[in-house]
Coordinates of C-alpha atoms and ligand atoms in Angstrom, one line a residue:
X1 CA 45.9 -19.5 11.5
X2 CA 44.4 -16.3 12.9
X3 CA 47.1 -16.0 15.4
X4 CA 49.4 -16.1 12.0
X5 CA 47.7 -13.4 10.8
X6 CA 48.6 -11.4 14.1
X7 CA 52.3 -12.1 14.1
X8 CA 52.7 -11.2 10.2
X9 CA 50.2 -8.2 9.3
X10 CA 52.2 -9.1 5.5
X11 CA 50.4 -12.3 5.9
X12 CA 48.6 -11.8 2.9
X13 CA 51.4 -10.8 0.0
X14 CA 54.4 -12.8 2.0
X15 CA 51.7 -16.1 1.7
X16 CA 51.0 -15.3 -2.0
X17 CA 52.0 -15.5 -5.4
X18 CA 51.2 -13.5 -8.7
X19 CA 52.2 -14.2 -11.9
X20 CA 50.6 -11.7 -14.7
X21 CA 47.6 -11.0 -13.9
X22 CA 46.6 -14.0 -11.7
X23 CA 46.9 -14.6 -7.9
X24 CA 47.2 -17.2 -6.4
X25 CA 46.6 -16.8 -1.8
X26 CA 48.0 -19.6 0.5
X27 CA 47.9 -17.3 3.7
X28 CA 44.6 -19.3 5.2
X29 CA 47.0 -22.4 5.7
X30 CA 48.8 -23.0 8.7
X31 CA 52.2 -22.4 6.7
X32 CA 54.7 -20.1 8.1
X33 CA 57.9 -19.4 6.9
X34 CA 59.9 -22.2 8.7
X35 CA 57.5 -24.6 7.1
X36 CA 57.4 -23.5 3.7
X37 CA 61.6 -23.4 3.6
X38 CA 61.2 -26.9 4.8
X39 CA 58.6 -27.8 2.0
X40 CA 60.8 -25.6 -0.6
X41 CA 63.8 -28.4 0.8
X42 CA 61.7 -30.8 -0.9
X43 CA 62.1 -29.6 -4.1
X44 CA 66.0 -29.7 -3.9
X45 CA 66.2 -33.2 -2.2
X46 CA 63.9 -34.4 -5.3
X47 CA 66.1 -32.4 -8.0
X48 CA 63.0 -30.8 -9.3
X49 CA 65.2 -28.7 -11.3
X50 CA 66.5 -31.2 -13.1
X51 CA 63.3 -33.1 -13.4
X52 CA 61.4 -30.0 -14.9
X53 CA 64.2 -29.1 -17.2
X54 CA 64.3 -33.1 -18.2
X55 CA 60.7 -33.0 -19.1
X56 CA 60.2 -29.8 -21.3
X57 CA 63.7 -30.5 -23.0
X58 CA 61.7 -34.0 -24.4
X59 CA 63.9 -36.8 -22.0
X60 CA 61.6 -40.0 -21.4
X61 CA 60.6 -38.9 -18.2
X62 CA 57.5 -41.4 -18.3
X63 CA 59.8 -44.2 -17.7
X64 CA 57.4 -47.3 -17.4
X65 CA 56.0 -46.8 -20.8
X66 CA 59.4 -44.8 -22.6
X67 CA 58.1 -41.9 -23.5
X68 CA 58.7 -38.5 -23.1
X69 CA 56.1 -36.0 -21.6
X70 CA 55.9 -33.2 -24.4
X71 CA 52.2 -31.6 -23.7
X72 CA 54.1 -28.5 -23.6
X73 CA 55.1 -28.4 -27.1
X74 CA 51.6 -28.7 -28.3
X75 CA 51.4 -24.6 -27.0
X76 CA 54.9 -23.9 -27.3
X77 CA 53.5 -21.6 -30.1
X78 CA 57.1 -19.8 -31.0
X79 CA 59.3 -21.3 -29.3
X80 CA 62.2 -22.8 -30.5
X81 CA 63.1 -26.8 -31.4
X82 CA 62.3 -29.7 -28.9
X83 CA 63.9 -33.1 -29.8
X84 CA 62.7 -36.5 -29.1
X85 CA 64.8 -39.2 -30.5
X86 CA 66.8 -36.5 -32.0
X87 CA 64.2 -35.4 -34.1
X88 CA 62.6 -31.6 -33.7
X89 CA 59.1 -32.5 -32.7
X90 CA 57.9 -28.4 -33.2
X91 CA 57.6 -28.2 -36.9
X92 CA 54.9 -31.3 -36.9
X93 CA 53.2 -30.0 -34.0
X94 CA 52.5 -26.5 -35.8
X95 CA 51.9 -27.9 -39.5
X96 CA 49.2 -30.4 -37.5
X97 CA 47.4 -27.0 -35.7
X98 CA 47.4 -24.9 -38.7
X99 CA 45.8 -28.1 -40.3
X100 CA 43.3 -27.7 -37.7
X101 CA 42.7 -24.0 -38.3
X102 CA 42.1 -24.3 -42.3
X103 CA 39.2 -27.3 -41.1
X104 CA 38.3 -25.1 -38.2
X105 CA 37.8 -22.5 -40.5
X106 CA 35.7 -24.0 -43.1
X107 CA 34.0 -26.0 -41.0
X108 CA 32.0 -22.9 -39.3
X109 CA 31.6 -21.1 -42.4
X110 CA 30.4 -24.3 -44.7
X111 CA 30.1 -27.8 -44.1
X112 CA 31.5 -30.7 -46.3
X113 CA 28.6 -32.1 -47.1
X114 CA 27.7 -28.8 -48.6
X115 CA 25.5 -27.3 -46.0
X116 CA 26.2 -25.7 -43.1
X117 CA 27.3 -27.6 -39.9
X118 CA 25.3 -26.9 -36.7
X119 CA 26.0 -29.6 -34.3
X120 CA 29.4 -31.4 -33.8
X121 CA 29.5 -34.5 -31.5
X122 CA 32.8 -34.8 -29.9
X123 CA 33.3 -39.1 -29.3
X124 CA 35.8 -39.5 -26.5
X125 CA 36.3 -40.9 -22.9
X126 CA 39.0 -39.9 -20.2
X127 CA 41.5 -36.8 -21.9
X128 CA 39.4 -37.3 -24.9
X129 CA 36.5 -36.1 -23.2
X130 CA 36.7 -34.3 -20.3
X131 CA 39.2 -31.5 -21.2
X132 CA 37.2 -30.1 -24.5
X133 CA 34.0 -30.8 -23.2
X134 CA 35.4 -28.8 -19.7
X135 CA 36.9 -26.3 -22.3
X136 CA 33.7 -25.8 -24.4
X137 CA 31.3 -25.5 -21.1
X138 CA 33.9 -22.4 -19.5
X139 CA 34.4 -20.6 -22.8
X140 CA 30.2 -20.3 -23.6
X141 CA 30.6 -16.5 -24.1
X142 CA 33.2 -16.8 -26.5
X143 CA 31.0 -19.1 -28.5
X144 CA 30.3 -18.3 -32.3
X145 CA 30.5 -21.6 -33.8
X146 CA 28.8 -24.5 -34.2
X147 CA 27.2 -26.4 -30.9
X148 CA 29.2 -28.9 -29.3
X149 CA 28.1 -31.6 -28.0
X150 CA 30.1 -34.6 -26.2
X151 CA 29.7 -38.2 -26.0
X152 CA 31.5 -40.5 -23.5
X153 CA 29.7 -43.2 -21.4
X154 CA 29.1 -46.2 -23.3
X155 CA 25.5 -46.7 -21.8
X156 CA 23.5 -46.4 -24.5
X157 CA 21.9 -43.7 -23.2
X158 CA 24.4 -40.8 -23.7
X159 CA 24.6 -41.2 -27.2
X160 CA 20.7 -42.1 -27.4
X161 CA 20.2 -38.3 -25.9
X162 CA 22.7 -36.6 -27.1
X163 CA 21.6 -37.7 -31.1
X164 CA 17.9 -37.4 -30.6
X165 CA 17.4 -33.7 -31.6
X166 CA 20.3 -33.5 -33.9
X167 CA 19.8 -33.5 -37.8
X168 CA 22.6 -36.3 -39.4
X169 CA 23.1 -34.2 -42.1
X170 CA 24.1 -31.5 -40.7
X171 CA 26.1 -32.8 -37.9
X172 CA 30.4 -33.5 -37.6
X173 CA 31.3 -36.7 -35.6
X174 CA 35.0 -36.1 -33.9
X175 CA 35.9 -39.4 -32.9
X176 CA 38.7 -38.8 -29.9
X177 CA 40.8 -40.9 -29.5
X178 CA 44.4 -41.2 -28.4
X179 CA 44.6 -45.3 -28.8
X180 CA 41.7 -45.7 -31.0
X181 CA 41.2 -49.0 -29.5
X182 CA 38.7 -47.8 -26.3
X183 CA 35.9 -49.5 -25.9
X184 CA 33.6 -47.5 -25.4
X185 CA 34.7 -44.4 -28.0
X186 CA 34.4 -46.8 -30.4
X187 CA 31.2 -48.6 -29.2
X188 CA 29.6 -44.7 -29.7
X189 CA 31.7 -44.3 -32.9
X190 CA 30.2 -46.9 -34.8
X191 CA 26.5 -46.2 -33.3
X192 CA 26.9 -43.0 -34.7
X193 CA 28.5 -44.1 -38.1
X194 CA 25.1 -46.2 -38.3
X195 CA 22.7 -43.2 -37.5
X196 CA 24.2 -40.9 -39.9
X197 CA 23.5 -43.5 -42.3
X198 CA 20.2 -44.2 -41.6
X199 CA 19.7 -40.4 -41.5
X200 CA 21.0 -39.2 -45.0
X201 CA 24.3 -38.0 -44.2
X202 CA 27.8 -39.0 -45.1
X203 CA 29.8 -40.1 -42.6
X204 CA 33.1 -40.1 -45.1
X205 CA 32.7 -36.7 -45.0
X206 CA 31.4 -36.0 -41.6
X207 CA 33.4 -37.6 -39.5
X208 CA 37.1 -36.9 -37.9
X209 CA 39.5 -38.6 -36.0
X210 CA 41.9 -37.6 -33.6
X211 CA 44.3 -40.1 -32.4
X212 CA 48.0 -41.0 -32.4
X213 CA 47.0 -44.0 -34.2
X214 CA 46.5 -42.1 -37.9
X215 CA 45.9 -46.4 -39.4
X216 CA 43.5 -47.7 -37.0
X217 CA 41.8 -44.2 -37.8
X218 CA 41.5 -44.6 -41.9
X219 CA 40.8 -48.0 -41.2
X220 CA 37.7 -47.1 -39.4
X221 CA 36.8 -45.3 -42.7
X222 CA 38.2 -41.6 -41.9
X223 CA 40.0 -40.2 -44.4
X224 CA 43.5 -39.2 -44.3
X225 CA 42.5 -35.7 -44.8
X226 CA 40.0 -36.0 -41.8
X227 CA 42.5 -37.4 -39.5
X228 CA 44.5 -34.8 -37.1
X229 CA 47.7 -36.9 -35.9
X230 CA 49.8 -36.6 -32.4
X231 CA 51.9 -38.2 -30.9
X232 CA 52.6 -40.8 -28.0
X233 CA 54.3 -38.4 -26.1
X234 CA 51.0 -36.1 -25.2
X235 CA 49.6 -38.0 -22.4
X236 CA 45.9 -38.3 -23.1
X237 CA 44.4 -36.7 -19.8
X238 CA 46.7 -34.0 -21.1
X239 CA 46.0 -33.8 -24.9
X240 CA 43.4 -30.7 -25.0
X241 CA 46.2 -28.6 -26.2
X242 CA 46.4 -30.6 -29.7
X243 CA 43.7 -32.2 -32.0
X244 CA 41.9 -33.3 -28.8
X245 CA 41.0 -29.5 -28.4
X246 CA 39.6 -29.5 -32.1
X247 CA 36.0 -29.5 -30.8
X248 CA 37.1 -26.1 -28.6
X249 CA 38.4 -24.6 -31.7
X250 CA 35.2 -25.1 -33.8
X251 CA 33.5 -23.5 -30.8
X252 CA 35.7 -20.5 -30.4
X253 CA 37.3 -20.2 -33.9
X254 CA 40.7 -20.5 -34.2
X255 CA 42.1 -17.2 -32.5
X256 CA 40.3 -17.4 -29.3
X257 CA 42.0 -21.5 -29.2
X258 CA 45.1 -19.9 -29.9
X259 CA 45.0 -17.5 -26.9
X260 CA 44.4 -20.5 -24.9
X261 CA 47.6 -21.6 -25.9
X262 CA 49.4 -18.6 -25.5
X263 CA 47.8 -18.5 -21.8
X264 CA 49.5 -22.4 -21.1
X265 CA 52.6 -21.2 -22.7
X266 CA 52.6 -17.9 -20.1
X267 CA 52.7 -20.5 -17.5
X268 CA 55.2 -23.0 -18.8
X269 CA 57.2 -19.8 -19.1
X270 CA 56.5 -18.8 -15.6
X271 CA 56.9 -22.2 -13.9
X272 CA 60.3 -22.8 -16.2
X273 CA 61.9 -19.6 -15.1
X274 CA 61.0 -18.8 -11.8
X275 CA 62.6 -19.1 -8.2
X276 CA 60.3 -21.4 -6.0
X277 CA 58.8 -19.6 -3.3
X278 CA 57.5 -17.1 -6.8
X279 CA 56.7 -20.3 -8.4
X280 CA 53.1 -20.5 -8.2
X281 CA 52.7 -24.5 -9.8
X282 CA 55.1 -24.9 -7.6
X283 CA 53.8 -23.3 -4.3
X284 CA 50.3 -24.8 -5.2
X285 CA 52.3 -28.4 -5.2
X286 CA 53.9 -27.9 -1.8
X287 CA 50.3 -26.5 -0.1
X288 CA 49.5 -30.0 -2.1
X289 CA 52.0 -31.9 -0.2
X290 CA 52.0 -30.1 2.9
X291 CA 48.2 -30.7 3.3
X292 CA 47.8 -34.0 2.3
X293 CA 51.0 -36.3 2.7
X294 CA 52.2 -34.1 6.0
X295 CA 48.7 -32.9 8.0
X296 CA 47.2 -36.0 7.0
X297 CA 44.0 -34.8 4.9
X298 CA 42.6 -37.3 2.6
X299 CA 41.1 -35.0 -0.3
X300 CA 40.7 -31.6 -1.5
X301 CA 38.0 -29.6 -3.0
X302 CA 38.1 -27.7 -6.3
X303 CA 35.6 -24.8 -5.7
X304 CA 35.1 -22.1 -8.8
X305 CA 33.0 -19.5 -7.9
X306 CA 32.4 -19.4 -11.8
X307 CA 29.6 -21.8 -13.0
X308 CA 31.0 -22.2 -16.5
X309 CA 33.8 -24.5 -14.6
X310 CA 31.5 -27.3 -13.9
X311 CA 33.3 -29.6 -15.6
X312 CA 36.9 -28.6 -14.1
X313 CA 36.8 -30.8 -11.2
X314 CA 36.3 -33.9 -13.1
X315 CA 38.7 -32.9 -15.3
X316 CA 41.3 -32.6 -12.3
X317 CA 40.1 -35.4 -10.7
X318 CA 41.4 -37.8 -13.9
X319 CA 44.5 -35.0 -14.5
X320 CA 45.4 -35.1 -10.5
X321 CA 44.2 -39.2 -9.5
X322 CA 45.1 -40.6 -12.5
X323 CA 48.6 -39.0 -12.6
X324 CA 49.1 -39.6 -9.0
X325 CA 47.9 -42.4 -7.4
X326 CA 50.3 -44.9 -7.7
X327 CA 51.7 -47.2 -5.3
X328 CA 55.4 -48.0 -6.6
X329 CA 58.2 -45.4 -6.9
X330 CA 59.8 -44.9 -9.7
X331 CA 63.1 -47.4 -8.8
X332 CA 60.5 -49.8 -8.1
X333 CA 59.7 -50.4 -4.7
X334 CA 57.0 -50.0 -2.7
X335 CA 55.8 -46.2 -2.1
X336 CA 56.6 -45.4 1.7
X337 CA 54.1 -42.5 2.0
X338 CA 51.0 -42.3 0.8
X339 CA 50.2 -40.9 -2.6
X340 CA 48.1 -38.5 -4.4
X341 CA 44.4 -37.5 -2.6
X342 CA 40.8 -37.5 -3.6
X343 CA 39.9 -34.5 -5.5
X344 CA 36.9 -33.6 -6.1
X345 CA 34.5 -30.4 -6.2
X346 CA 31.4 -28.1 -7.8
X347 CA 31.4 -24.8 -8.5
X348 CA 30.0 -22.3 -5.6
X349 CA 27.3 -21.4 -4.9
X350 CA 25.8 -24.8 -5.2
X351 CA 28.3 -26.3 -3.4
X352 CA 27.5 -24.2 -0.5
X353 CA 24.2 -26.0 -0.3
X354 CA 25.2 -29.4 -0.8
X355 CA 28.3 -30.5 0.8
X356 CA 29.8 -27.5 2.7
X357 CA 28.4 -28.6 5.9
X358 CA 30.8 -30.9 5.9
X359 CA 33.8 -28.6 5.1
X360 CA 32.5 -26.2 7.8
X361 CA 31.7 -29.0 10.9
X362 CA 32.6 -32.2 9.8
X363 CA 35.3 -34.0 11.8
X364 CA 37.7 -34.8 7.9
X365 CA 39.2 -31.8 7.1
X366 CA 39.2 -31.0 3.4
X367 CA 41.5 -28.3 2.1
X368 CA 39.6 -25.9 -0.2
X369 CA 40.9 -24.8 -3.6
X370 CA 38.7 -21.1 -4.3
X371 CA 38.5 -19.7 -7.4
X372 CA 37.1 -16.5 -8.3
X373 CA 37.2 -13.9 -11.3
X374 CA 36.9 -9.9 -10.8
X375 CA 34.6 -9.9 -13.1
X376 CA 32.0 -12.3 -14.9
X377 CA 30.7 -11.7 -18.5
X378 CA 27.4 -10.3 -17.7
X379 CA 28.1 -6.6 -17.1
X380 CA 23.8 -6.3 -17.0
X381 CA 24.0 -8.6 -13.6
X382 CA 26.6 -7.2 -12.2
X383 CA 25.1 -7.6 -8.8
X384 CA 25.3 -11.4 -9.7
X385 CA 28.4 -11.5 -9.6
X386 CA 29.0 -9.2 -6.6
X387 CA 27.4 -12.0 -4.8
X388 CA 29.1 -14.7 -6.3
X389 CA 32.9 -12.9 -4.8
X390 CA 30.9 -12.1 -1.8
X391 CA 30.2 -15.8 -1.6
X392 CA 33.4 -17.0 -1.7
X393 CA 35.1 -14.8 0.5
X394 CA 32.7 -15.6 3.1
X395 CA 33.4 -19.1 2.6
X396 CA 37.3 -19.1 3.1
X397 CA 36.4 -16.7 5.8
X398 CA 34.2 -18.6 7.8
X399 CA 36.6 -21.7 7.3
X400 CA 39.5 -19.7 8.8
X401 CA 37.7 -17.7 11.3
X402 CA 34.5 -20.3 12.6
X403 CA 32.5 -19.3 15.5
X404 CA 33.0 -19.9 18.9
X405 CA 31.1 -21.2 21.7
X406 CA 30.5 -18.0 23.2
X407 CA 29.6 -16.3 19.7
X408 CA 27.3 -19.5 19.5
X409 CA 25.8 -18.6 22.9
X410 CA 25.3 -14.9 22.4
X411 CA 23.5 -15.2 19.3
X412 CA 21.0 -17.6 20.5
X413 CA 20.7 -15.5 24.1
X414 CA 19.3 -12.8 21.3
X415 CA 16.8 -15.3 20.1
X416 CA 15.9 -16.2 23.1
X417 CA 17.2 -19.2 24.4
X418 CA 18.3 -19.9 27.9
X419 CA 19.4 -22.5 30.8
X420 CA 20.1 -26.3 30.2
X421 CA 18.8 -25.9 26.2
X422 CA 20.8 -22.6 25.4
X423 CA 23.9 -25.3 26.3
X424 CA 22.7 -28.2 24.8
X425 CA 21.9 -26.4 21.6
X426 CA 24.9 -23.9 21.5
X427 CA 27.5 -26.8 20.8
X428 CA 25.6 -27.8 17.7
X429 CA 26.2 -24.1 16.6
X430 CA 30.0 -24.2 16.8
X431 CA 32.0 -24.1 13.4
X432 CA 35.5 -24.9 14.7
X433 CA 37.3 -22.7 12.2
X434 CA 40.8 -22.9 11.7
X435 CA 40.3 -24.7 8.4
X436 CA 42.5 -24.4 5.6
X437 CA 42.1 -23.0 1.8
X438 CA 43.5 -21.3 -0.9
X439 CA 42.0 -19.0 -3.6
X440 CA 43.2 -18.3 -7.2
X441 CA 41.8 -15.1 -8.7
X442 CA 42.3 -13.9 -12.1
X443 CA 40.7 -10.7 -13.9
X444 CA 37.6 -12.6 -16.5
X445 CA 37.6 -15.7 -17.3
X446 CA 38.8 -15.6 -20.8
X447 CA 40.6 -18.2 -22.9
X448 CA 44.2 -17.5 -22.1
X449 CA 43.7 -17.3 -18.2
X450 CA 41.7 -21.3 -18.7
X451 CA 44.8 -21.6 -20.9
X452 CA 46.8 -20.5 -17.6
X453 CA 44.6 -22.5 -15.1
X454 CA 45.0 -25.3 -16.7
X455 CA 48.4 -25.6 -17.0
X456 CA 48.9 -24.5 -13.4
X457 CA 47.4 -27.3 -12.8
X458 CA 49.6 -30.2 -15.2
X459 CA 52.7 -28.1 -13.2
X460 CA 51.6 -28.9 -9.9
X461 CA 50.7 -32.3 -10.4
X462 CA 54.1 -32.4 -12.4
X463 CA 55.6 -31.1 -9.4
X464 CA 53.8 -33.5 -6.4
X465 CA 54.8 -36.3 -8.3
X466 CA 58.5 -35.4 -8.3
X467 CA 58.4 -34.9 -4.6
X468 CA 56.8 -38.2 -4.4
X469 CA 59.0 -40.0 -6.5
X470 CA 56.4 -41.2 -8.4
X471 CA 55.8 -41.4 -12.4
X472 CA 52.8 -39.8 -12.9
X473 CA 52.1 -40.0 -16.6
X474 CA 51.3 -44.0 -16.9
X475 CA 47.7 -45.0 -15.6
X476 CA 48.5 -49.2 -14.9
X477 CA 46.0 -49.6 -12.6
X478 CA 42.9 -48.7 -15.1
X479 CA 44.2 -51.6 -16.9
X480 CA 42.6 -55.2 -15.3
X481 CA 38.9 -53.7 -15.0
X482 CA 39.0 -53.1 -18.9
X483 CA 40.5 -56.8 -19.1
X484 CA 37.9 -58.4 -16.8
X485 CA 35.1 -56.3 -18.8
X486 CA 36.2 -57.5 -22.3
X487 CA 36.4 -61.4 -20.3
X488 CA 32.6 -60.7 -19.2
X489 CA 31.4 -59.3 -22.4
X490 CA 31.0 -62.3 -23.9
X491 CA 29.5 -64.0 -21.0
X492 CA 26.7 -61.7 -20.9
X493 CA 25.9 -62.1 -24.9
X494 CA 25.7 -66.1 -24.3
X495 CA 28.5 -66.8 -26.0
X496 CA 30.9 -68.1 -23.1
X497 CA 30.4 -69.4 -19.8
X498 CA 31.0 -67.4 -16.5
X499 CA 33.4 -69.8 -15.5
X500 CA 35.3 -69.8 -12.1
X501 CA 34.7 -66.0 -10.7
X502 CA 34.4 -64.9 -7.0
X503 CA 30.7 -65.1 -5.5
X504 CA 29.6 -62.0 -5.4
X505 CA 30.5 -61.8 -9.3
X506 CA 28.5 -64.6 -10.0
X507 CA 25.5 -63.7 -7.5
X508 CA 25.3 -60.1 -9.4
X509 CA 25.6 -62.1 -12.8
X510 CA 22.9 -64.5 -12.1
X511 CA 20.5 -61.4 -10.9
X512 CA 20.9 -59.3 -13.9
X513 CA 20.2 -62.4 -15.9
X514 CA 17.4 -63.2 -14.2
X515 CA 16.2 -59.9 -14.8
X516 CA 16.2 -60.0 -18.6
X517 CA 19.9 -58.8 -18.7
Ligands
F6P1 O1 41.4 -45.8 -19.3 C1 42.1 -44.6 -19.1 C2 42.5 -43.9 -20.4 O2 43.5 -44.6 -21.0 C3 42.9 -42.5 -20.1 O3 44.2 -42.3 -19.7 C4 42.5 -41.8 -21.4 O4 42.4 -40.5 -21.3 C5 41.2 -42.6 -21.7 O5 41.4 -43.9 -21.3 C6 40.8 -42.6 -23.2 O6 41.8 -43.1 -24.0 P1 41.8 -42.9 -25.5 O7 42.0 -41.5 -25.8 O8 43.0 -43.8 -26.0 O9 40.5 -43.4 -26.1

């Protein structure tokens, strides 16, 4: 890669991509021109064209379950109509977010119970979860509503913490929930149903529902005025930009959501309209590609040099796993290459002192996704954040750079060492280098550029799964363990038998029991 920097002293702007005021730096890969016009084939071969213009025009891209993949509606703020089945989808999608704003709106200034509301608890797994409660965490500063709070994990002891402190009378329940049939959303649903109760407050006042499934909602006792409707064709681990995001709006308030939007929308724009060596979703798809299905590396790390973006690795992780690992392309057959990777991450610093060891020596490489702001919203510790970009620079610096054996050597001569151990102990010193990673920077971290990121994002996994034939808005695979579990619920409450199940099964079965479970 460093020899790439010699040859192209351009390096840098010919291996990059702006859009606004983001960038978006793939010159620390080992792609050169030849390779990226081989990777830009790709997209011809797979008619991404065609597939992109199929999916924001409302076609039922999502083939295995008929549906169309319309996410981008939900921020297509002015845009103009969108049809599914015929039918203009835009005028329910605005009348259901200006819906939102007048609850929004009144819920921060007084509460329906009569006083004010301080805590909301946001009820939700999966999309219903991760993307407002990543949203809420990276948008702290722009905070001047009431506290959010989110409940996923059906172990008791989420929602036992999460309630302890929190005054029922005072407190909204959003129960999130695309299906309104999860298990565990509606396990913590009704156990906080019960402790309003028990506390004093009302939960036919304090509690909402978001879901495509408006009956199952007012059947649960929500009423109609209290349910905020979307539908089937907003994938759930895609749904912040709707009702799912109501949490982020109570947070935020209602203009600050809809920059958010506006920031997705810039993107859509962007990633609609643009040739694709300037099409950053797109470039970030083929790095993508080239890195994983072509050089062979198994995952990639999300790394924010931004703490508020501790949540945005999970959050990528269902967006970018669920989406795209799948083993059957989409005529049928068996995949011939291997799908989507592991992705996972923290922000940096920490990372650094956890699991970049790895990155830097061990014998997997992992491509490294940076980001990094220009600025950070504490002007009083602005030396904080100095450090924090002087971090991360370092870090896809040493990855691209590493040290040699003789750097190795020469350091340690200085401190002293010498003969049979100055060898033995040099190797142990070498970082290899030549390690790839990208960085995305962007100006502060304000709700239209997580509006931006985030929909870069949906684009390039969008885009991978074109190239890999795959479909990547139907998640099969999650579907047997949730079987198997409601099979073994029973079991465990004494009410069936184990029956006929593998060893180990019964072995674990038999221990828990044994145990008091
Ligand atoms: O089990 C996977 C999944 O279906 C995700 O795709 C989804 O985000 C999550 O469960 C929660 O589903 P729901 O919003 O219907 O409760």
């Amino acid at each position: 890669m460093l020899d790439l920097f010699t040859q192209d002293p351009d390096r840098a702007t010919t291996f990059s991509v702006e859009t606004g005021d983001m960038r978006f730096d793939y010159a620390k890969t080992q792609i050169d021109a030849e390779t990226r016009n081989a990777l830009i084939k790709l997209c011809v071969s797979a008619r991404l064209a065609d597939r992109r213009e199929a999916m924001f025009s409302g076609a039922k891209i999502n083939e295995t379950e008929g549906r169309a993949v319309l996410h981008t509606v939900l921020r297509n703020v002015d845009g103009g109509p969108v049809l599914v089945d015929g039918q203009d989808v835009i005028g329910e999608v605005r009348a259901t977010l200006d819906r939102m704003e007048e609850f929004a709106h009144k819920t921060r200034t007084c509460c329906p119970a009569g006083d004010r509301v301080t805590d909301v608890v946001n009820i939700g797994i999966g999309g219903s979860d991760l993307g407002p409660m990543m949203a809420v965490t990276a948008l702290s500063p722009y905070h001047d509503g009431p506290q959010c709070h989110f409940v996923s994990n059906v172990d008791g002891g989420h929602i036992a913490d999460t309630i302890r402190n929190l005054n029922p009378a005072s407190t909204l329940v959003i129960v999130a929930s695309k299906t309104f049939t999860t298990v565990e959303t509606m396990t913590n649903a009704r156990t906080a149903r019960a402790w309003m109760v028990d506390g004093g407050g009302d939960p036919s006042k304090q509690f909402v529902a978001l879901s495509t499934a408006m009956d199952k909602a007012e059947a649960f006792g929500i009423p109609p005025e209290h349910v905020f409707g979307f539908a089937d064709w907003v994938g759930g681990r895609y749904s912040i930009w709707g009702p799912i995001g109501l949490s982020l709006m109570l947070a935020i308030g209602a203009d600050a959501f809809r920059a958010f939007l506006r920031g997705a929308q810039a993107m859509d724009i962007h990633f609609r309209c643009t040739d694709w060596q300037e099409n950053m979703p797109v470039m970030l798809a083929l790095v993508g590609i080239w890195h994983h299905q072509i050089c062979g590396y198994r995952t990639r790390a999300v790394l924010p040099y931004e703490q508020r973006l501790l949540h945005l690795s999970a959050y990528f992780q269902q967006m970018e796993m669920e989406s795209n690992g799948k083993r059957i392309s989409m005529d049928g057959t068996d995949l011939e290459i291997v799908s989507g990777p592991v992705v996972w991450g923290e922000p940096g610093t920490n990372g650094q002192h956890a699991f970049y060891q790895l990155i830097h020596q061990g014998t997997a490489i992992v491509p490294c996704e940076f980001m990094i702001g220009a600025t950070g919203h504490e002007p009083d510790l602005a030396h904080h954040h100095r450090l924090l970009v002087a971090n991360c620079l370092a870090q896809s610096e040493a990855l691209l750079r590493g040290r040699s054996l003789d750097e190795a050597r020469e350091r340690m001569v200085a401190e002293g060492f010498e003969g049979a151990e100055l060898e033995r102990q040099a190797r142990h010193r070498v970082l290899p280098g030549n390690r790839p990673s990208t960085t995305l920077s962007y100006p502060l971290l304000t709700p239209f550029v997580l509006g931006q990121i985030v929909a870069l994002y949906e684009h390039r996994v969008f885009v991978e799964g074109v190239i890999l034939d795959i479909n990547s808005y139907d998640q099969w695979g999650v579907e047997l363990g949730k079987e198997l579990a409601t099979a073994l619920y029973p079991v465990l409450d004494g009410q069936a038998e184990l029956g006929d199940r593998d060893g180990s099964t019964a072995a674990l079965f038999e221990f828990i029991k044994k145990h008091g479970g």
